[in-house]
XYZ file of C-alpha atoms in Angstrom:
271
model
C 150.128 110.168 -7.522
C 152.012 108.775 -4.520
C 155.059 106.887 -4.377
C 157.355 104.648 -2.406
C 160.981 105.781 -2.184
C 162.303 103.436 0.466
C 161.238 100.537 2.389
C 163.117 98.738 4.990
C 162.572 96.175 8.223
C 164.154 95.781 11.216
C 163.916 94.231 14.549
C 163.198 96.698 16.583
C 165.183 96.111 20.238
C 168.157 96.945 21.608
C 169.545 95.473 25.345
C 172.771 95.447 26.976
C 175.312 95.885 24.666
C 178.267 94.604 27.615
C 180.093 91.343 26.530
C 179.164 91.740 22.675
C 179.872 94.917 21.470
C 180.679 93.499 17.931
C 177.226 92.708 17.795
C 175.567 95.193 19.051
C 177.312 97.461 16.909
C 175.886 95.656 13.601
C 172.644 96.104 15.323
C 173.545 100.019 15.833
C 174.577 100.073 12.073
C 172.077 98.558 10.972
C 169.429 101.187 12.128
C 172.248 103.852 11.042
C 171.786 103.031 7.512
C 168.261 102.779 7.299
C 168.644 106.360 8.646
C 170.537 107.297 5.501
C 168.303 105.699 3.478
C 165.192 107.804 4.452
C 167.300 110.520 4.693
C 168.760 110.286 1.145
C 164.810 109.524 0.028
C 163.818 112.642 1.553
C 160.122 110.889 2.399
C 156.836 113.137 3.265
C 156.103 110.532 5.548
C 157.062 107.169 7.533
C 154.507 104.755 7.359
C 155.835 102.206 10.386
C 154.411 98.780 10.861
C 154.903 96.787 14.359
C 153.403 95.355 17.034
C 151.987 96.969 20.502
C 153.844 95.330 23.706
C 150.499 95.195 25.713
C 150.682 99.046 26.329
C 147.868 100.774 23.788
C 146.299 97.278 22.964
C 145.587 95.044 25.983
C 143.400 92.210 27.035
C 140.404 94.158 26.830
C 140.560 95.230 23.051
C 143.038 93.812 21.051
C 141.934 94.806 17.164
C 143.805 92.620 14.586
C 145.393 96.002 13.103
C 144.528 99.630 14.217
C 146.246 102.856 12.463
C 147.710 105.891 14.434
C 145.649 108.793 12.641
C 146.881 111.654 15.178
C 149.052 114.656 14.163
C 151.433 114.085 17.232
C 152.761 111.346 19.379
C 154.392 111.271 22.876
C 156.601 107.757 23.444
C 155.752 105.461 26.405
C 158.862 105.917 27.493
C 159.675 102.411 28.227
C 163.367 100.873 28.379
C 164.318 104.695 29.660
C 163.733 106.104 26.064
C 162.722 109.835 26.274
C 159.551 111.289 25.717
C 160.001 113.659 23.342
C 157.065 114.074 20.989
C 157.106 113.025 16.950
C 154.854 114.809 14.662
C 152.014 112.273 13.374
C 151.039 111.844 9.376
C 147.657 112.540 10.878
C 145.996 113.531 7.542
C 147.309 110.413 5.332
C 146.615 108.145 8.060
C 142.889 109.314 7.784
C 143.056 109.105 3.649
C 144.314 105.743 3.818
C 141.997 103.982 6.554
C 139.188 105.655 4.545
C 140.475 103.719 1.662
C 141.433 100.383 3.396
C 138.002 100.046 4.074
C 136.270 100.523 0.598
C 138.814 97.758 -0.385
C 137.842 95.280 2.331
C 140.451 95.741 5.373
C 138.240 97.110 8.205
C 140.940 98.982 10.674
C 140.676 100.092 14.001
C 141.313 104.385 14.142
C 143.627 104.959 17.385
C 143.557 108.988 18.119
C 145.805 108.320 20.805
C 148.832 105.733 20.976
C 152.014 105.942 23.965
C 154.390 104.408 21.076
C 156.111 102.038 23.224
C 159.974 100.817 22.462
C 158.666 99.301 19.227
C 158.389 102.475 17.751
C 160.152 104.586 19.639
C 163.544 103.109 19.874
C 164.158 103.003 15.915
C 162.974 106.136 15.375
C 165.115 107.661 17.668
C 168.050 106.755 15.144
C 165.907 106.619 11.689
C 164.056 109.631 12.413
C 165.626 111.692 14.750
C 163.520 114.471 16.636
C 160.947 112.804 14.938
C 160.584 115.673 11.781
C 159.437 113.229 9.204
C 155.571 112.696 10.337
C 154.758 108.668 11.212
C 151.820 106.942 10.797
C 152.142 104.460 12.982
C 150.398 100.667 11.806
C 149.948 98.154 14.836
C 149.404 94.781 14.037
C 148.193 91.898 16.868
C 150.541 89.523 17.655
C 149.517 89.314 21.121
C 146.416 87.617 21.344
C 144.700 84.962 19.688
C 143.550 84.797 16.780
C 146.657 87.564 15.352
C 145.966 88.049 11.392
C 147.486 85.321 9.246
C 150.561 86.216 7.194
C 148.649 86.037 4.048
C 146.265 88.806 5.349
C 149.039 91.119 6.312
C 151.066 90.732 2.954
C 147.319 91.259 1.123
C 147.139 94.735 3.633
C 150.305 95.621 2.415
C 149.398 95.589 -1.052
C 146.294 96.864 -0.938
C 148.367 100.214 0.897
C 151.083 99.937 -1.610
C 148.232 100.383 -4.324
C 146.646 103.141 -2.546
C 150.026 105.449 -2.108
C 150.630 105.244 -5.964
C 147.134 105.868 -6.772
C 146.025 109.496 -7.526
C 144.802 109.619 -4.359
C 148.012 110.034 -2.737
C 150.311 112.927 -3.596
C 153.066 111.888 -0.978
C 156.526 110.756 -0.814
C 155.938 107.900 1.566
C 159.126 105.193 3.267
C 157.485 102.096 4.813
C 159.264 100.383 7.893
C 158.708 97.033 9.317
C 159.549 96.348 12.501
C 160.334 93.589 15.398
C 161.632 89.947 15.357
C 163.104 87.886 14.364
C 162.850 84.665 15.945
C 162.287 84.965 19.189
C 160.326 83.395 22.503
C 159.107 85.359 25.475
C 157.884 84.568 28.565
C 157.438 80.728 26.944
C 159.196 77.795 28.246
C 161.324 78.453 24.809
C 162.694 82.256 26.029
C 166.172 82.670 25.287
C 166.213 80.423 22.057
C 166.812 81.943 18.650
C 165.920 80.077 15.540
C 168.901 81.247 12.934
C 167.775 78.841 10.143
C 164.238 80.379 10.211
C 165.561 84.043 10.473
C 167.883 83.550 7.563
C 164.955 81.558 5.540
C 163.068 84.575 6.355
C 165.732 87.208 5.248
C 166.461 84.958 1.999
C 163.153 84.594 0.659
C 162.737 88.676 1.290
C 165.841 89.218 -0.532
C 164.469 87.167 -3.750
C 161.541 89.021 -3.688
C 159.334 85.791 -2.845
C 157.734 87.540 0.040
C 154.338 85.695 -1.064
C 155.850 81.948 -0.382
C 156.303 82.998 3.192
C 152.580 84.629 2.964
C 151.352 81.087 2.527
C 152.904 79.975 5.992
C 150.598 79.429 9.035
C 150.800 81.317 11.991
C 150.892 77.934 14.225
C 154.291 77.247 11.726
C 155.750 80.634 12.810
C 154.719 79.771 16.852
C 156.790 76.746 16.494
C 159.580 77.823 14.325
C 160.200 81.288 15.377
C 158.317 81.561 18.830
C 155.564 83.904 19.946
C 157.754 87.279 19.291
C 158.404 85.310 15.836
C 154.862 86.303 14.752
C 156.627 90.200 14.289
C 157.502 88.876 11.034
C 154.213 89.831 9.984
C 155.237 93.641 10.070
C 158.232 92.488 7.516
C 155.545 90.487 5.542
C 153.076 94.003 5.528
C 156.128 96.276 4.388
C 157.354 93.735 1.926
C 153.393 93.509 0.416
C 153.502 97.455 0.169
C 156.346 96.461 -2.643
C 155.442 92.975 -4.029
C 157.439 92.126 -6.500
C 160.886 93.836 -5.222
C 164.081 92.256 -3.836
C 166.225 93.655 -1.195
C 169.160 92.840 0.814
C 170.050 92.160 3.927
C 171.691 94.757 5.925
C 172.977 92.967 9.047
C 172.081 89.480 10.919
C 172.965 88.389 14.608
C 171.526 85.823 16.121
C 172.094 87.455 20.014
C 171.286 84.577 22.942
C 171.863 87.556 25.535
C 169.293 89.514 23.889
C 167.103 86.471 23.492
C 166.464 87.431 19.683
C 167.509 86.636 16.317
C 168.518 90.560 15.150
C 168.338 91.377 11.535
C 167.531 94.095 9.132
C 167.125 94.326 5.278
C 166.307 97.144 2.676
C 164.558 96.700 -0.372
C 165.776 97.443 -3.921
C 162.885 99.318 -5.415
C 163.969 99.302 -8.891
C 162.986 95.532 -8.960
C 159.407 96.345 -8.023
């Protein structure tokens, strides 16, 4: 039988860091200690949940979630980040899409993904030279319809079930990743919501990730913007772990970065 031994989220950008270096060192930090954690965890795998920027999932297919299964991947290398390959949890990936779909989640299989920054800019600090193998879980926040937040919290459970089934023999951490609030290329770019973000990070904390599972997606457009709907990947990772409270590692609300920053870790003795 499988087991979680870490679970975290974070937003998953980093910009300038001239003029706020206080900030963008929390930000910096932030990542840093999710490092530890997984590193202190020792995990067989990363299972990573975000969002595609457009680059793997366009206009002309834009699946509602679709799971990495390769055994390598090469980064986009977007926002200068280099392209140095990460091995892929190619065989789990596999196990667990098999299994998603007896239980009702149908997920698109990607052989090939160009992580983009999304994935690739975390992991360059959480997982450096990318040793621990990623499966990498992209959910649609792009287009419309993206899946509700009650849908990606039931996903999440439905893969936390499956990696402490007998099915699963490995060690697996489980990232979320992007927001938080945030608008882009919308009349609202450059706002940042705090009082949403630190709802968000609040209800997380107390381990009530299912109240914010029974929010609308329209609610999230309007309170949090269209990068806002990233929250989802939290929701996903926090569903993996239902039941457990966390805390929050670090939260900036950066204008110049046009994003609400934050990043929390889960206690998994509480689940």
């Amino acid at each position: 039988m499988g087991s979680i031994v870490a679970a975290a989220a974070t937003s998953h950008v980093v910009m300038d860091p001239a003029n706020i270096p206080a900030q963008a060192g929390l930000v910096i930090d932030g990542f840093r200690r999710i490092a530890a954690e997984v590193a202190r965890t020792q995990p067989d795998l990363l299972l990573y949940i975000t969002s595609d920027h457009m680059v793997n999932l366009g206009y002309r297919l834009q699946p509602s979630f679709a799971l990495g299964c390769a055994d390598s991947y090469t980064p986009l290398g977007d926002m200068d980040i280099p392209r140095q390959p990460m091995a892929g949890a190619g065989v789990f990936a596999d196990a667990l899409l098999r299994h998603l779909d007896e239980v009702g989640f149908d997920l698109a299989r990607a052989e090939s993904l160009d992580p983009d920054h999304g994935i690739a800019l975390p992991m360059r600090i959480i997982n450096p030279g990318g040793r621990v193998p990623v499966a990498p879980l992209l959910v649609n926040i792009n287009r419309t319809p993206p899946p509700s937040p009650a849908r990606c919290y039931a996903l999440g459970q439905a893969i936390g079930a499956y990696i402490r089934s007998a099915a699963c023999t490995q060690r697996v951490a489980v990232i979320g990743a992007g927001g938080l609030s945030h608008w882009i290329a919308t009349p609202g770019m450059g706002r940042v919501n705090a009082d949403f973000d630190r709802q968000v990070l609040s209800l997380l904390g107390a381990g009530q990730a299912a109240q914010i599972a029974t929010w609308s997606t329209d609610y999230i457009l309007e309170n949090a913007g269209n990068g806002g709907l990233e929250i989802m990947c939290w929701l996903a990772m926090a569903g993996t772990v239902a039941g457990a409270t966390g805390h929050t590692l670090y939260y900036e609300p950066i204008a110049s970065w046009y994003t609400g920053m934050g990043a929390m870790a889960m206690d998994l003795a509480a689940a």
